Amino acid sequence: MPQLSICINVDTRNQRDEQTGLFNGVVNSDFLTDAIFNKVKFFDGFDKEVLVFIDEHNPVDENTLAYLRTICDTVVIRKHTSEEKFNDWNYWSLLTLCRGEIIIHFDQDVAAFTNGKSAVQDLINLLETYSYISYPSIWTPAPVVDSNYNYWWCSTRFFMCKRETLDFTEIKKCLQDSDYLYGKYPASVRNPWMEHILGLLAKYNGNGVYYPPIQTDKLTIFTWEKYETYTLKRLNEFTYEQIYNWHNTHPIFYPCNVNA
């Protein structure tokens, strides 16, 4: 069984319990504890390492750090900086630390639940066909309906790939120099962020990005429209049937709803 590297990017911004746009998702202290456990639990039964990268706006309290040490193999704390593409460099730094054969990345505001190991294995098996697998989509095989793009990006909200897919030297060059990026990998829209760089490299050098169809009877991956503290603590104790029923009656947010 291949080892998985589960990488999770989190931050300690001030709490915000309602998403206010595509780039202003929910922020809650639970995302440094119960949300980490949630993502680890999603991969129950697999050989895995867990890596967390904290973009520290406000200091991480000692109890949170002590908890993370019990469930994670690697915890990185970097003081927040406003330098250009700081978040993309955080992604790059975390990905380079992975040792597993399969790499899975989550942003902090994503929740993931499954009814069993086989549903997750089905996602992993898709990597034999595609360079990247992202979250299940109602617009499969795409993340959205948007004719402006002639490729699909690899959403950092959730993606998985083989470690060998990631050319860290090339990704670094693309992050450092947008003219180099678009000179070598022409695109209909210039968005020189990590998820777009990965998508372009997959278009020109690999097998593209795939958003599998939604199958909520097997698994669900979503972000939050609104969040109430301790929600994840309760949900992590639910059976999948209970999650399925809850999922249909609460304010969640599709991971790439550009119209929200």
Coordinates of C-alpha atoms in Angstrom, one line a residue:
M1 CA 0.0 0.0 0.0
P2 CA 1.5 3.4 -1.0
Q3 CA 2.1 5.9 1.8
L4 CA -0.1 9.0 1.7
S5 CA 1.1 12.5 2.7
I6 CA -1.8 14.5 3.9
C7 CA -0.9 18.2 3.8
I8 CA -3.1 20.9 5.4
N9 CA -2.6 24.6 5.2
V10 CA -4.2 26.6 8.0
D11 CA -3.9 30.1 9.4
T12 CA -4.7 32.0 12.6
R13 CA -6.6 35.0 11.2
N14 CA -9.3 36.6 13.4
Q15 CA -12.5 34.5 13.5
R16 CA -15.0 34.9 10.7
D17 CA -18.1 32.7 10.9
E18 CA -19.5 33.4 7.5
Q19 CA -17.9 33.3 4.0
T20 CA -18.1 36.7 2.3
G21 CA -16.9 35.7 -1.2
L22 CA -14.6 33.4 -3.1
F23 CA -11.4 34.6 -1.3
N24 CA -13.0 35.3 2.1
G25 CA -13.9 31.9 3.5
V26 CA -14.8 31.0 7.0
V27 CA -12.1 31.2 9.7
N28 CA -12.5 29.4 13.0
S29 CA -10.1 28.1 15.7
D30 CA -11.7 24.7 15.2
F31 CA -9.9 24.5 11.9
L32 CA -6.6 24.0 13.7
T33 CA -7.9 21.1 15.8
D34 CA -11.2 19.3 14.9
A35 CA -10.8 20.1 11.2
I36 CA -7.3 18.5 11.1
F37 CA -8.7 15.4 12.8
N38 CA -11.5 15.4 10.3
K39 CA -9.1 15.2 7.4
V40 CA -7.0 12.5 9.1
K41 CA -10.1 10.5 9.7
F42 CA -11.1 10.7 6.1
F43 CA -8.0 8.5 5.3
D44 CA -8.6 5.9 8.0
G45 CA -7.1 2.6 7.1
F46 CA -4.3 4.0 4.9
D47 CA -0.6 4.3 5.7
K48 CA -0.1 8.0 6.1
E49 CA 1.8 11.0 7.4
V50 CA 0.1 14.2 8.3
L51 CA 1.7 17.6 7.7
V52 CA 0.3 21.0 8.8
F53 CA 1.6 24.4 7.8
I54 CA 0.4 27.3 10.0
D55 CA 0.4 30.9 8.6
E56 CA 0.5 32.6 11.9
H57 CA -1.4 35.9 12.1
N58 CA -2.2 35.5 15.8
P59 CA -0.1 33.4 18.1
V60 CA -0.9 29.7 18.2
D61 CA -2.0 28.8 21.8
E62 CA -0.1 26.0 23.6
N63 CA -3.0 23.7 23.9
T64 CA -3.7 23.7 20.2
L65 CA 0.0 23.1 19.5
A66 CA 0.1 20.2 22.0
Y67 CA -2.9 18.7 20.3
L68 CA -1.4 19.0 16.8
R69 CA 1.7 17.2 18.0
T70 CA -0.4 14.2 19.0
I71 CA -2.0 13.7 15.5
C72 CA 0.6 15.2 13.1
D73 CA 4.0 14.1 12.0
T74 CA 5.1 17.6 10.9
V75 CA 3.9 21.0 12.2
V76 CA 5.4 24.1 10.6
I77 CA 4.6 27.6 12.0
R78 CA 5.6 30.6 9.9
K79 CA 4.9 34.1 10.9
H80 CA 2.5 35.8 8.5
T81 CA 4.1 38.0 5.8
S82 CA 2.4 40.2 3.3
E83 CA 5.0 39.4 0.6
E84 CA 3.7 38.7 -2.9
K85 CA 2.2 35.2 -3.3
F86 CA 2.8 34.4 0.4
N87 CA 0.1 31.8 0.3
D88 CA 1.5 30.1 -2.8
W89 CA 4.9 29.9 -1.2
N90 CA 3.4 28.4 1.9
Y91 CA 1.8 25.7 -0.4
W92 CA 5.1 25.1 -2.2
S93 CA 7.0 24.8 1.1
L94 CA 4.6 22.3 2.6
L95 CA 4.5 20.1 -0.5
T96 CA 8.3 19.9 -0.6
L97 CA 8.2 18.3 2.9
C98 CA 6.1 15.3 1.8
R99 CA 7.6 11.8 1.8
G100 CA 4.6 9.8 0.6
E101 CA 4.0 8.4 -2.8
I102 CA 0.6 10.0 -3.0
I103 CA 0.2 13.6 -1.9
I104 CA -3.2 15.0 -0.7
H105 CA -3.7 18.7 -0.1
F106 CA -6.4 20.5 1.9
D107 CA -7.1 24.1 2.7
Q108 CA -8.3 24.6 6.3
D109 CA -12.0 25.4 5.5
V110 CA -12.7 22.1 3.8
A111 CA -14.5 19.3 5.5
A112 CA -14.4 15.7 4.2
F113 CA -16.4 12.6 5.2
T114 CA -16.6 9.1 3.7
N115 CA -18.5 5.9 4.3
G116 CA -15.4 3.8 4.0
K117 CA -11.9 3.2 2.7
S118 CA -13.0 1.9 -0.7
A119 CA -14.6 5.3 -1.6
V120 CA -11.3 7.1 -1.0
Q121 CA -9.4 4.3 -2.8
D122 CA -11.6 5.0 -5.9
L123 CA -10.3 8.6 -5.9
I124 CA -6.7 7.5 -5.6
N125 CA -7.2 5.0 -8.5
L126 CA -8.1 7.8 -10.8
L127 CA -4.4 9.0 -10.6
E128 CA -3.6 6.2 -13.0
T129 CA -5.5 8.3 -15.6
Y130 CA -5.1 11.9 -14.5
S131 CA -2.3 14.0 -13.1
Y132 CA -4.5 15.6 -10.4
I133 CA -7.8 14.6 -8.8
S134 CA -9.7 17.5 -7.1
Y135 CA -13.0 17.6 -5.2
P136 CA -16.2 16.0 -6.6
S137 CA -18.0 18.5 -8.8
I138 CA -21.5 19.0 -10.1
W139 CA -19.8 20.2 -13.3
T140 CA -17.5 17.2 -13.7
P141 CA -15.0 16.8 -15.2
A142 CA -14.6 20.6 -14.7
P143 CA -14.7 22.7 -11.5
V144 CA -17.1 25.3 -12.9
V145 CA -18.8 26.3 -16.1
D146 CA -16.5 29.0 -17.4
S147 CA -15.6 29.3 -21.1
N148 CA -12.8 31.8 -20.3
Y149 CA -10.4 29.1 -19.4
N150 CA -8.8 26.6 -21.8
Y151 CA -7.5 24.5 -18.9
W152 CA -8.7 23.5 -15.4
W153 CA -6.8 24.6 -12.4
C154 CA -5.8 22.2 -9.6
S155 CA -7.8 23.6 -6.6
T156 CA -5.8 23.9 -3.4
R157 CA -9.1 23.4 -1.5
F158 CA -8.6 19.7 -2.2
F159 CA -6.4 17.8 -4.6
M160 CA -4.3 14.7 -4.8
C161 CA -1.5 13.6 -7.1
K162 CA 1.5 11.2 -7.2
R163 CA 4.6 12.8 -5.7
E164 CA 6.4 12.2 -9.0
T165 CA 3.9 14.6 -10.7
L166 CA 5.3 17.6 -8.8
D167 CA 8.3 19.2 -10.5
F168 CA 9.3 21.5 -7.6
T169 CA 12.0 23.3 -9.5
E170 CA 9.7 24.1 -12.4
I171 CA 6.9 25.2 -10.1
K172 CA 9.3 27.5 -8.3
K173 CA 10.4 29.1 -11.6
C174 CA 6.8 29.7 -12.5
L175 CA 6.0 31.3 -9.2
Q176 CA 9.0 33.6 -9.4
D177 CA 8.4 34.7 -13.0
S178 CA 5.0 35.0 -14.6
D179 CA 6.5 35.9 -18.0
Y180 CA 8.4 32.6 -17.9
L181 CA 5.2 30.8 -16.8
Y182 CA 3.0 32.1 -19.6
G183 CA 5.8 32.1 -22.2
K184 CA 6.3 28.4 -21.7
Y185 CA 2.7 27.5 -20.8
P186 CA 0.3 29.8 -22.7
A187 CA -3.1 30.3 -21.1
S188 CA -6.3 32.1 -22.0
V189 CA -6.4 33.8 -18.6
R190 CA -3.4 34.9 -16.6
N191 CA -3.8 33.8 -12.9
P192 CA -0.2 33.1 -11.8
W193 CA -1.2 31.3 -8.6
M194 CA -0.1 27.9 -7.4
E195 CA -3.3 26.1 -8.4
H196 CA -3.2 27.6 -11.9
I197 CA 0.5 26.7 -12.3
L198 CA -0.2 23.1 -11.4
G199 CA -3.1 23.0 -13.8
L200 CA -1.0 24.4 -16.6
L201 CA 1.8 22.0 -16.0
A202 CA -0.7 19.2 -16.0
K203 CA -2.2 20.4 -19.3
Y204 CA 1.2 20.7 -21.2
N205 CA 3.2 18.0 -19.5
G206 CA 0.7 15.6 -17.9
N207 CA -2.8 14.2 -18.0
G208 CA -4.8 17.2 -16.8
V209 CA -6.9 17.9 -13.7
Y210 CA -10.1 15.9 -13.1
Y211 CA -13.1 16.8 -10.9
P212 CA -14.9 13.5 -10.4
P213 CA -18.7 13.4 -10.2
I214 CA -20.4 14.0 -6.9
Q215 CA -21.5 10.7 -5.2
T216 CA -22.7 11.8 -1.8
D217 CA -23.7 8.2 -0.9
K218 CA -20.0 7.4 -0.7
L219 CA -18.2 10.6 0.3
T220 CA -18.6 14.4 0.5
I221 CA -16.1 17.2 0.4
F222 CA -17.3 20.7 1.1
T223 CA -16.5 24.1 2.5
W224 CA -18.6 26.3 4.8
E225 CA -21.0 29.0 4.0
K226 CA -21.5 29.5 7.8
Y227 CA -19.8 27.8 10.7
E228 CA -20.7 27.5 14.3
T229 CA -17.9 26.7 16.8
Y230 CA -17.8 23.0 17.8
T231 CA -19.7 21.8 14.7
L232 CA -16.9 19.7 13.5
K233 CA -16.3 18.2 16.9
R234 CA -19.9 16.9 16.7
L235 CA -19.8 15.8 13.1
N236 CA -16.6 13.9 13.5
E237 CA -18.6 11.6 15.9
F238 CA -21.5 11.0 13.4
T239 CA -22.0 7.9 11.3
Y240 CA -21.8 8.6 7.6
E241 CA -25.6 8.1 7.3
Q242 CA -26.0 10.9 9.9
I243 CA -23.6 13.1 7.9
Y244 CA -25.5 12.5 4.7
N245 CA -28.8 13.6 6.4
W246 CA -27.1 16.6 8.0
H247 CA -25.4 17.6 4.8
N248 CA -28.8 18.2 3.1
T249 CA -30.1 20.7 5.6
H250 CA -27.2 22.9 6.6
P251 CA -25.4 25.9 5.1
I252 CA -22.4 24.5 3.3
F253 CA -20.5 26.1 0.4
Y254 CA -19.4 24.3 -2.8
P255 CA -15.6 24.5 -3.0
C256 CA -15.4 26.5 -6.2
N257 CA -18.7 28.4 -6.5
V258 CA -17.4 31.4 -8.3
N259 CA -20.9 33.0 -8.2
A260 CA -21.1 32.9 -4.4

